Amino acid sequence: MPFNDTDTLAVNAIRALAVDMIEKANSGHPGLPLGLAPAAYALWSRHLKHNPQNPAWFDRDRFILSAGHGSSMLYAMLHLFGCGLSMEELKNFRQSGSLTPGHPEHGMTKGVETTTGPLGQGFANAVGMALAEKYLGGIFNTPEFKVIDHYTYALAGDGDLMEGLSYEAASLAGHLALGKLICIYDSNGITIEGSTALTFTEDVKKRFLAQNWQTLEVADGNDLSEVDAALRKAKREVEKPSLIIAKTHIGFASPKQDTNAVHGEPLKYDEVLATKKNLGWPYEEPFRLPEALAPHFEMLAQAGARAEKKWLKLLKAYRAKQPELAAKLGDYLSADLPEDLIKDADLAFDKPLATREASHKALNLLAERVGNLIGGSADLAPSTKTDFTAHPERTLHFGIREHAMGAIVNGLALHGGLRPFGSTFLVFADYMRPSIRLAAFMNAPSIFVFTHDSVGVGEDGPTHQPVEHIMALRLIPNLAVWRPADAYETFYAWETILRNRKPACLLLSRQKLPILSEQKDKIKAGVKRGAYTLKGPALSPDVEIIATGSEIRLALETALKLESCGLRAKVVSMPCYEVFLKQDEVYRSSVISANLPKVTVEAGKGMGWKDITGGKTLNISIETFGHSAPAEKVFAHLGFTADSIVEKIKAFL
Amino acid sequence: MPFNDTDTLAVNAIRALAVDMIEKANSGHPGLPLGLAPAAYALWSRHLKHNPQNPAWFDRDRFILSAGHGSSMLYAMLHLFGCGLSMEELKNFRQSGSLTPGHPEHGMTKGVETTTGPLGQGFANAVGMALAEKYLGGIFNTPEFKVIDHYTYALAGDGDLMEGLSYEAASLAGHLALGKLICIYDSNGITIEGSTALTFTEDVKKRFLAQNWQTLEVADGNDLSEVDAALRKAKREVEKPSLIIAKTHIGFASPKQDTNAVHGEPLKYDEVLATKKNLGWPYEEPFRLPEALAPHFEMLAQAGARAEKKWLKLLKAYRAKQPELAAKLGDYLSADLPEDLIKDADLAFDKPLATREASHKALNLLAERVGNLIGGSADLAPSTKTDFTAHPERTLHFGIREHAMGAIVNGLALHGGLRPFGSTFLVFADYMRPSIRLAAFMNAPSIFVFTHDSVGVGEDGPTHQPVEHIMALRLIPNLAVWRPADAYETFYAWETILRNRKPACLLLSRQKLPILSEQKDKIKAGVKRGAYTLKGPALSPDVEIIATGSEIRLALETALKLESCGLRAKVVSMPCYEVFLKQDEVYRSSVISANLPKVTVEAGKGMGWKDITGGKTLNISIETFGHSAPAEKVFAHLGFTADSIVEKIKAFL
């Protein structure tokens, strides 16, 4: 069916609304919507499988606006296509309390699949979503029933494709042959500083070919038929992801078309009018829509609703003919976990274990009870111990691409149906920090496993020794940072992370740590509360030692030594600072006493501990970069021995 | 001259030493040295222009081992080529206090041009160094005198090339036509998890071609002549950087050749012996070298010394014939700055200025007095205000490549002769955090300018609003994080950063801030000490307010309002926490009083402030992600108004 005048009107409606929103907010990015609206409209009207009335339909196509600064276009489309975003919200674009924030926020606005804005992230999230689809399809689809069968579409701009993250993610997408991933590249030749010729002269087509993608070209991004044809071709290629290079005009039809001035600043009022005039848009009045559009979008919405209905029918038949698979699918999609995720009988440790080793045991045990737990490492599985022994198909190989791993884990988590994690050394958390931040901001249940969590890394030296990272992760709002002290704590940390379904980091030791078997009941009750009293002296204590992870052994040893000096020490284990801070006041003050002098012991920067301890506090911490030597020597050099700590505590008291 | 048996012996000496070092340390990465030694040796013996006796020779070729885990190979070469690294140091590989840490550390070991290990960084540093060479050559070379004329060589592995950073840096290097940048790619087909076929199947040759590089192939990385020929060809191509794809065998000649097991674990003793036997190495005894090698390396060292002598002669003639240029070159290479970098007369501000605007003025003023101040933005110059108006040639355009920008700025700084900076929005500091960390660790005088430094970003919303970033940067050891409060503080912050020649971040506001003209003398004296009393009440204060950057205006307003409630407040401005902490105790206690109740005001996470204030403290801070609305509304929503702060302080006291 050829495109007609109503389609053109619809495209211009997107443009006009976007421009009106930005004009009213006096803030926003008109360049992208004016240039890319035709491509986005062609995609949504002819290809995107979605039911506007139910944005949560599991088998919908995923749509990601990686170039998140084009939010006004997305909001205009969500309104026009009937996804429940009102005209009132459009009028409140970028204002307090609206559903139309500056950049699209997942969880805020229905139909927004992921939070975008920081460039490259959406593109890599899309790779994660396409991977989720392929992975789940591999498990659940049968020749008769394709219950998981959707495309993942991304719109990306020059900025997305210049970010290293997008190369990493594209390389992996090509490698994994994610044929149902389709990206439209908004190639408008302009970035904020001017022409892309200023900095970006690589051959994008050849680059994607080198990365095992199909590339297609749309010479005129304003031509709906051309975009449509490219999308059809892209969908037919199932072995390779597709990049559609669409030549567009930033700020199309505006007086500033094809200039960087139209990227991120509102048009002036007369420019808005000129733009509308150039487009042949019938109204000067903002936010006004031609009546002809309503039935058109209604028709498209009905088609979407029918598509979901069809899928529900398919699912019903699937349940009848494939009851086991259907039940399993139900498990995957549900948030429920078995009550006895960790049983007491699971926990038998006969010798000291690095917490990364304990995590390996936990992970492989949990794998039997949580069918959709998958994940892997950025080429460090032999060290991070994150492989699934009995389920190798669940082990993902991200390659040496930490940043893409972070964003792909977010995409897997957002897609639904899976409990994904990624892992690397803690020091390399920095490489993926923007994605960790977005997981926290979106409240996506992404899990990041970071091993080699201190100067205990030893000989690899300061380039590989995290010092500031534990606290730097704790600084990110809404991120639970776990640092268990032994195998027991590690198991319960895994359990709590899975139950809480919130963004979390799990920090694990390279070096062996003793098993706190005598305290196992306290650990069982305490870990899920973030902190607990691991060792309380019989009489009222003189000092309270708060430690985490590998430093708990030191804290216990120190307490013993203090005892022989006639000082009574209480030891608090705090595997998760953030979770502890959310406990009620009564519990918190039962763990952290108001008036005792405090000593914190953590092999990292001490900044921030006084926020928890209040009052008189001694931080045993590391304030400089580490150094290269066997781990024990590094710790000793930095004062992390019980004797050294005892001396400091005595002086402090 | 064909390679001969002595060359082969030299190659194997590198291998044997590396293996012995790792064996003795019982820690290290034998795979790379065994595979890459021939290529490295061919480069060093036939091409690398350097004088082992003077690793600081300015016009030396730069050599970067981007795959820093191959440190043992580099140390072995530094020893053999006579660069002053003793056999004793090799024997102390990876031990406390040695000059041979786990990964190469710039500043620790002579001849190590940059700190590597975190993958991709060295490759991108090399791009920075090649850019420095090209830039300086463009200024100082004449047809007769090529005083700046060296190559930059990097050795990179699969890990380097999988990191997004390397794609960003390569894209820019190709764009900038850095023809004297030559990278040897150690293509051994193996990463830690196994074959590169597991995750990395892109066509690297095509990828680099797409990025405007010359690519050359060496079918047998063990063939010295083949490597030599490729290097000669690479050097002849001056319009494009060159990638030499050398097919090598990880762990060559060892029983674990071509497996991932040899990447990062020491060989067992019998494997060491087998390796030496396979190589035809004459000694089982570790650290023993054939006598024939000493004269060979002595001859190479003499050639290096002659090369420097020749350059010194050239420089002498240059001084005679081009006295002005020579004097300018002297200025560039010297660390000296004019005494009156900022004059009182420079400072005249008639209206409120965003600190990013003030920085623009400062930068363009300083540009007149610091000839080698260069820098730019990751495609945000119109927003970060970091362009040089009168010296457009000094404005760098990094493209939307924050991470590469960070590493390239480090490379520019390490090269010498330039005072470089890079800039983006503060929230995107996360994208380049690994490079910032390395700048801090290397003590490289890199400057990072981060604007839009708070929720004052406004409508762009939480994806673009830094909340945790100020404190997260302060967590990095040896990094000075500056956050000036007005135009005066901004000028003096720039001055202090340039004078201190240490890694620094400069955090600047998007929004206008009043000028503190009345306090200009206090500011002049105080900024360089990191903090100072901006406003002390006539009588002893009841409360001390400590603030930074854009919150100083709020602190002053709050103090005024408190006064009208009968409460006397002292206001401390703390533009740089780290610099303040380095002041003597007397000064510090004159600024931060021991016994007063404290209030900190900073539009970011409050964690960490109590480390400075001690005792009774109220943090006015932001503990959640921001939100999208006009800046004033966001601040008000988060309690950042004088009225709200006054109420909180009254309740607190």
GROMACS .gro file of N, CA and C in nm, chain B residues 494-602:
model
  327
 1147TRP      N    1   4.182   2.837   3.744
 1147TRP     CA    2   4.261   2.810   3.623
 1147TRP      C    3   4.410   2.835   3.650
 1148GLU      N    4   4.437   2.947   3.716
 1148GLU     CA    5   4.577   2.978   3.742
 1148GLU      C    6   4.642   2.871   3.830
 1149THR      N    7   4.572   2.834   3.935
 1149THR     CA    8   4.631   2.735   4.027
 1149THR      C    9   4.652   2.601   3.957
 1150ILE      N   10   4.555   2.562   3.876
 1150ILE     CA   11   4.568   2.435   3.804
 1150ILE      C   12   4.691   2.438   3.714
 1151LEU      N   13   4.708   2.548   3.642
 1151LEU     CA   14   4.824   2.556   3.552
 1151LEU      C   15   4.954   2.558   3.630
 1152ARG      N   16   4.956   2.629   3.740
 1152ARG     CA   17   5.080   2.636   3.819
 1152ARG      C   18   5.113   2.503   3.886
 1153ASN      N   19   5.010   2.436   3.935
 1153ASN     CA   20   5.036   2.311   4.009
 1153ASN      C   21   5.084   2.197   3.919
 1154ARG      N   22   5.050   2.205   3.791
 1154ARG     CA   23   5.091   2.099   3.697
 1154ARG      C   24   5.058   1.960   3.747
 1155LYS      N   25   4.938   1.943   3.795
 1155LYS     CA   26   4.892   1.813   3.843
 1155LYS      C   27   4.759   1.782   3.775
 1156PRO      N   28   4.719   1.657   3.777
 1156PRO     CA   29   4.589   1.623   3.720
 1156PRO      C   30   4.477   1.697   3.791
 1157ALA      N   31   4.389   1.755   3.713
 1157ALA     CA   32   4.285   1.838   3.775
 1157ALA      C   33   4.156   1.835   3.695
 1158CYS      N   34   4.047   1.848   3.766
 1158CYS     CA   35   3.916   1.866   3.703
 1158CYS      C   36   3.864   2.004   3.743
 1159LEU      N   37   3.799   2.068   3.650
 1159LEU     CA   38   3.742   2.200   3.677
 1159LEU      C   39   3.592   2.190   3.649
 1160LEU      N   40   3.511   2.205   3.754
 1160LEU     CA   41   3.367   2.185   3.743
 1160LEU      C   42   3.299   2.321   3.738
 1161LEU      N   43   3.220   2.341   3.635
 1161LEU     CA   44   3.166   2.475   3.609
 1161LEU      C   45   3.015   2.473   3.592
 1162SER      N   46   2.955   2.586   3.626
 1162SER     CA   47   2.809   2.593   3.623
 1162SER      C   48   2.758   2.626   3.484
 1163ARG      N   49   2.642   2.574   3.454
 1163ARG     CA   50   2.569   2.616   3.335
 1163ARG      C   51   2.505   2.752   3.361
 1164GLN      N   52   2.456   2.770   3.484
 1164GLN     CA   53   2.374   2.887   3.514
 1164GLN      C   54   2.457   3.006   3.563
 1165LYS      N   55   2.402   3.122   3.545
 1165LYS     CA   56   2.470   3.245   3.586
 1165LYS      C   57   2.487   3.249   3.737
 1166LEU      N   58   2.598   3.307   3.780
 1166LEU     CA   59   2.624   3.322   3.924
 1166LEU      C   60   2.671   3.465   3.950
 1167PRO      N   61   2.629   3.521   4.063
 1167PRO     CA   62   2.671   3.659   4.092
 1167PRO      C   63   2.823   3.668   4.110
 1168ILE      N   64   2.876   3.787   4.086
 1168ILE     CA   65   3.020   3.810   4.102
 1168ILE      C   66   3.046   3.857   4.244
 1169LEU      N   67   3.143   3.798   4.308
 1169LEU     CA   68   3.171   3.831   4.448
 1169LEU      C   69   3.278   3.940   4.456
 1170SER      N   70   3.251   4.053   4.390
 1170SER     CA   71   3.354   4.157   4.378
 1170SER      C   72   3.401   4.207   4.514
 1171GLU      N   73   3.309   4.217   4.609
 1171GLU     CA   74   3.349   4.270   4.739
 1171GLU      C   75   3.451   4.182   4.809
 1172GLN      N   76   3.449   4.055   4.776
 1172GLN     CA   77   3.542   3.963   4.843
 1172GLN      C   78   3.665   3.934   4.758
 1173LYS      N   79   3.691   4.017   4.655
 1173LYS     CA   80   3.793   3.974   4.559
 1173LYS      C   81   3.932   3.954   4.620
 1174ASP      N   82   3.964   4.030   4.723
 1174ASP     CA   83   4.097   4.010   4.783
 1174ASP      C   84   4.105   3.877   4.857
 1175LYS      N   85   3.997   3.847   4.929
 1175LYS     CA   86   3.994   3.717   4.998
 1175LYS      C   87   4.003   3.603   4.897
 1176ILE      N   88   3.935   3.621   4.785
 1176ILE     CA   89   3.935   3.516   4.683
 1176ILE      C   90   4.075   3.496   4.628
 1177LYS      N   91   4.138   3.607   4.598
 1177LYS     CA   92   4.273   3.600   4.540
 1177LYS      C   93   4.368   3.524   4.634
 1178ALA      N   94   4.358   3.554   4.762
 1178ALA     CA   95   4.448   3.488   4.857
 1178ALA      C   96   4.403   3.346   4.887
 1179GLY      N   97   4.273   3.324   4.876
 1179GLY     CA   98   4.219   3.197   4.928
 1179GLY      C   99   4.211   3.082   4.831
 1180VAL      N  100   4.183   3.111   4.705
 1180VAL     CA  101   4.155   3.002   4.611
 1180VAL      C  102   4.271   2.903   4.605
 1181LYS      N  103   4.391   2.954   4.598
 1181LYS     CA  104   4.505   2.863   4.582
 1181LYS      C  105   4.528   2.772   4.702
 1182ARG      N  106   4.463   2.807   4.815
 1182ARG     CA  107   4.475   2.721   4.933
 1182ARG      C  108   4.358   2.622   4.940
 1183GLY      N  109   4.271   2.623   4.841
 1183GLY     CA  110   4.166   2.522   4.834
 1183GLY      C  111   4.039   2.561   4.906
 1184ALA      N  112   4.051   2.638   5.015
 1184ALA     CA  113   3.933   2.686   5.089
 1184ALA      C  114   3.974   2.806   5.170
 1185TYR      N  115   3.877   2.889   5.200
 1185TYR     CA  116   3.906   3.010   5.277
 1185TYR      C  117   3.775   3.065   5.332
 1186THR      N  118   3.790   3.153   5.431
 1186THR     CA  119   3.671   3.215   5.489
 1186THR      C  120   3.628   3.328   5.397
 1187LEU      N  121   3.512   3.311   5.340
 1187LEU     CA  122   3.462   3.411   5.246
 1187LEU      C  123   3.391   3.522   5.323
 1188LYS      N  124   3.323   3.484   5.426
 1188LYS     CA  125   3.247   3.582   5.504
 1188LYS      C  126   3.251   3.540   5.651
 1189GLY      N  127   3.315   3.621   5.733
 1189GLY     CA  128   3.314   3.592   5.876
 1189GLY      C  129   3.232   3.698   5.946
 1190PRO      N  130   3.145   3.662   6.035
 1190PRO     CA  131   3.067   3.765   6.105
 1190PRO      C  132   3.159   3.842   6.200
 1191ALA      N  133   3.118   3.960   6.237
 1191ALA     CA  134   3.200   4.045   6.323
 1191ALA      C  135   3.224   3.975   6.457
 1192LEU      N  136   3.122   3.915   6.510
 1192LEU     CA  137   3.137   3.845   6.638
 1192LEU      C  138   3.154   3.695   6.612
 1193SER      N  139   3.181   3.621   6.717
 1193SER     CA  140   3.205   3.477   6.699
 1193SER      C  141   3.079   3.411   6.644
 1194PRO      N  142   3.098   3.327   6.545
 1194PRO     CA  143   2.982   3.272   6.475
 1194PRO      C  144   2.911   3.161   6.555
 1195ASP      N  145   2.786   3.142   6.522
 1195ASP     CA  146   2.709   3.033   6.581
 1195ASP      C  147   2.716   2.908   6.495
 1196VAL      N  148   2.742   2.928   6.369
 1196VAL     CA  149   2.740   2.815   6.276
 1196VAL      C  150   2.833   2.846   6.159
 1197GLU      N  151   2.888   2.741   6.103
 1197GLU     CA  152   2.981   2.757   5.992
 1197GLU      C  153   2.920   2.691   5.870
 1198ILE      N  154   2.906   2.768   5.765
 1198ILE     CA  155   2.850   2.711   5.641
 1198ILE      C  156   2.963   2.692   5.542
 1199ILE      N  157   2.977   2.570   5.493
 1199ILE     CA  158   3.082   2.539   5.396
 1199ILE      C  159   3.013   2.504   5.265
 1200ALA      N  160   3.050   2.574   5.160
 1200ALA     CA  161   2.982   2.549   5.033
 1200ALA      C  162   3.084   2.553   4.919
 1201THR      N  163   3.041   2.510   4.802
 1201THR     CA  164   3.127   2.514   4.684
 1201THR      C  165   3.045   2.562   4.565
 1202GLY      N  166   3.116   2.614   4.467
 1202GLY     CA  167   3.058   2.645   4.337
 1202GLY      C  168   2.930   2.724   4.344
 1203SER      N  169   2.831   2.679   4.270
 1203SER     CA  170   2.708   2.755   4.258
 1203SER      C  171   2.631   2.767   4.389
 1204GLU      N  172   2.669   2.689   4.489
 1204GLU     CA  173   2.597   2.697   4.617
 1204GLU      C  174   2.651   2.806   4.710
 1205ILE      N  175   2.760   2.870   4.670
 1205ILE     CA  176   2.812   2.980   4.752
 1205ILE      C  177   2.709   3.094   4.759
 1206ARG      N  178   2.647   3.124   4.647
 1206ARG     CA  179   2.547   3.232   4.650
 1206ARG      C  180   2.437   3.199   4.750
 1207LEU      N  181   2.399   3.073   4.754
 1207LEU     CA  182   2.295   3.028   4.847
 1207LEU      C  183   2.344   3.040   4.990
 1208ALA      N  184   2.469   3.003   5.011
 1208ALA     CA  185   2.525   3.009   5.146
 1208ALA      C  186   2.527   3.153   5.196
 1209LEU      N  187   2.563   3.244   5.106
 1209LEU     CA  188   2.569   3.385   5.147
 1209LEU      C  189   2.429   3.437   5.177
 1210GLU      N  190   2.336   3.401   5.094
 1210GLU     CA  191   2.197   3.443   5.114
 1210GLU      C  192   2.143   3.384   5.246
 1211THR      N  193   2.177   3.259   5.267
 1211THR     CA  194   2.135   3.193   5.391
 1211THR      C  195   2.193   3.265   5.513
 1212ALA      N  196   2.321   3.299   5.504
 1212ALA     CA  197   2.387   3.367   5.616
 1212ALA      C  198   2.316   3.499   5.649
 1213LEU      N  199   2.280   3.572   5.544
 1213LEU     CA  200   2.207   3.698   5.563
 1213LEU      C  201   2.075   3.673   5.635
 1214LYS      N  202   2.004   3.573   5.588
 1214LYS     CA  203   1.873   3.545   5.647
 1214LYS      C  204   1.888   3.497   5.791
 1215LEU      N  205   1.992   3.420   5.817
 1215LEU     CA  206   2.015   3.375   5.954
 1215LEU      C  207   2.041   3.494   6.046
 1216GLU      N  208   2.115   3.588   5.990
 1216GLU     CA  209   2.147   3.708   6.069
 1216GLU      C  210   2.019   3.776   6.119
 1217SER      N  211   1.924   3.783   6.027
 1217SER     CA  212   1.799   3.850   6.066
 1217SER      C  213   1.721   3.765   6.168
 1218CYS      N  214   1.761   3.639   6.185
 1218CYS     CA  215   1.702   3.557   6.292
 1218CYS      C  216   1.791   3.559   6.416
 1219GLY      N  217   1.896   3.641   6.413
 1219GLY     CA  218   1.984   3.649   6.529
 1219GLY      C  219   2.091   3.541   6.534
 1220LEU      N  220   2.113   3.474   6.421
 1220LEU     CA  221   2.217   3.371   6.419
 1220LEU      C  222   2.334   3.419   6.333
 1221ARG      N  223   2.454   3.411   6.389
 1221ARG     CA  224   2.571   3.456   6.314
 1221ARG      C  225   2.635   3.338   6.240
 1222ALA      N  226   2.647   3.352   6.111
 1222ALA     CA  227   2.704   3.243   6.030
 1222ALA      C  228   2.833   3.286   5.964
 1223LYS      N  229   2.927   3.196   5.965
 1223LYS     CA  230   3.051   3.213   5.890
 1223LYS      C  231   3.034   3.134   5.762
 1224VAL      N  232   3.084   3.187   5.650
 1224VAL     CA  233   3.073   3.113   5.524
 1224VAL      C  234   3.213   3.081   5.471
 1225VAL      N  235   3.237   2.954   5.451
 1225VAL     CA  236   3.364   2.908   5.395
 1225VAL      C  237   3.340   2.864   5.251
 1226SER      N  238   3.423   2.916   5.161
 1226SER     CA  239   3.418   2.868   5.024
 1226SER      C  240   3.529   2.766   5.006
 1227MET      N  241   3.494   2.653   4.949
 1227MET     CA  242   3.593   2.546   4.934
 1227MET      C  243   3.601   2.500   4.789
 1228PRO      N  244   3.666   2.581   4.704
 1228PRO     CA  245   3.670   2.542   4.563
 1228PRO      C  246   3.746   2.413   4.538
 1229CYS      N  247   3.838   2.377   4.624
 1229CYS     CA  248   3.910   2.250   4.603
 1229CYS      C  249   3.945   2.183   4.734
 1230TYR      N  250   3.866   2.085   4.766
 1230TYR     CA  251   3.876   1.995   4.881
 1230TYR      C  252   4.018   1.938   4.895
 1231GLU      N  253   4.070   1.881   4.785
 1231GLU     CA  254   4.200   1.812   4.791
 1231GLU      C  255   4.313   1.910   4.824
 1232VAL      N  256   4.311   2.026   4.759
 1232VAL     CA  257   4.417   2.123   4.785
 1232VAL      C  258   4.405   2.173   4.929
 1233PHE      N  259   4.285   2.194   4.974
 1233PHE     CA  260   4.267   2.240   5.112
 1233PHE      C  261   4.324   2.138   5.211
 1234LEU      N  262   4.298   2.011   5.187
 1234LEU     CA  263   4.345   1.908   5.281
 1234LEU      C  264   4.497   1.903   5.288
 1235LYS      N  265   4.563   1.959   5.187
 1235LYS     CA  266   4.711   1.959   5.188
 1235LYS      C  267   4.769   2.081   5.259
 1236GLN      N  268   4.686   2.174   5.301
 1236GLN     CA  269   4.736   2.292   5.372
 1236GLN      C  270   4.780   2.251   5.512
 1237ASP      N  271   4.861   2.334   5.574
 1237ASP     CA  272   4.906   2.300   5.709
 1237ASP      C  273   4.790   2.312   5.808
 1238GLU      N  274   4.808   2.244   5.918
 1238GLU     CA  275   4.708   2.235   6.022
 1238GLU      C  276   4.661   2.373   6.070
 1239VAL      N  277   4.757   2.464   6.084
 1239VAL     CA  278   4.722   2.598   6.134
 1239VAL      C  279   4.623   2.665   6.038
 1240TYR      N  280   4.655   2.657   5.910
 1240TYR     CA  281   4.565   2.719   5.813
 1240TYR      C  282   4.430   2.649   5.812
 1241ARG      N  283   4.436   2.518   5.810
 1241ARG     CA  284   4.309   2.444   5.803
 1241ARG      C  285   4.219   2.477   5.921
 1242SER      N  286   4.277   2.482   6.039
 1242SER     CA  287   4.190   2.507   6.154
 1242SER      C  288   4.149   2.654   6.163
 1243SER      N  289   4.217   2.739   6.089
 1243SER     CA  290   4.170   2.878   6.084
 1243SER      C  291   4.048   2.889   5.993
 1244VAL      N  292   4.033   2.794   5.902
 1244VAL     CA  293   3.920   2.797   5.809
 1244VAL      C  294   3.804   2.712   5.862
 1245ILE      N  295   3.834   2.590   5.898
 1245ILE     CA  296   3.730   2.502   5.952
 1245ILE      C  297   3.750   2.495   6.104
 1246SER      N  298   3.660   2.558   6.175
 1246SER     CA  299   3.677   2.566   6.320
 1246SER      C  300   3.649   2.430   6.383
 1247ALA      N  301   3.718   2.404   6.492
 1247ALA     CA  302   3.706   2.272   6.552
 1247ALA      C  303   3.567   2.249   6.613
 1248ASN      N  304   3.512   2.353   6.676
 1248ASN     CA  305   3.396   2.325   6.761
 1248ASN      C  306   3.261   2.378   6.715
 1249LEU      N  307   3.262   2.450   6.605
 1249LEU     CA  308   3.133   2.504   6.560
 1249LEU      C  309   3.048   2.398   6.492
 1250PRO      N  310   2.918   2.407   6.507
 1250PRO     CA  311   2.834   2.321   6.424
 1250PRO      C  312   2.851   2.362   6.277
 1251LYS      N  313   2.851   2.260   6.191
 1251LYS     CA  314   2.879   2.286   6.050
 1251LYS      C  315   2.758   2.255   5.962
 1252VAL      N  316   2.747   2.333   5.858
 1252VAL     CA  317   2.647   2.303   5.755
 1252VAL      C  318   2.719   2.301   5.621
 1253THR      N  319   2.707   2.194   5.547
 1253THR     CA  320   2.767   2.192   5.414
 1253THR      C  321   2.657   2.208   5.312
 1254VAL      N  322   2.686   2.284   5.208
 1254VAL     CA  323   2.587   2.307   5.102
 1254VAL      C  324   2.653   2.279   4.969
 1255GLU      N  325   2.611   2.171   4.908
 1255GLU     CA  326   2.664   2.135   4.776
 1255GLU      C  327   2.556   2.057   4.702
   0.00000   0.00000   0.00000
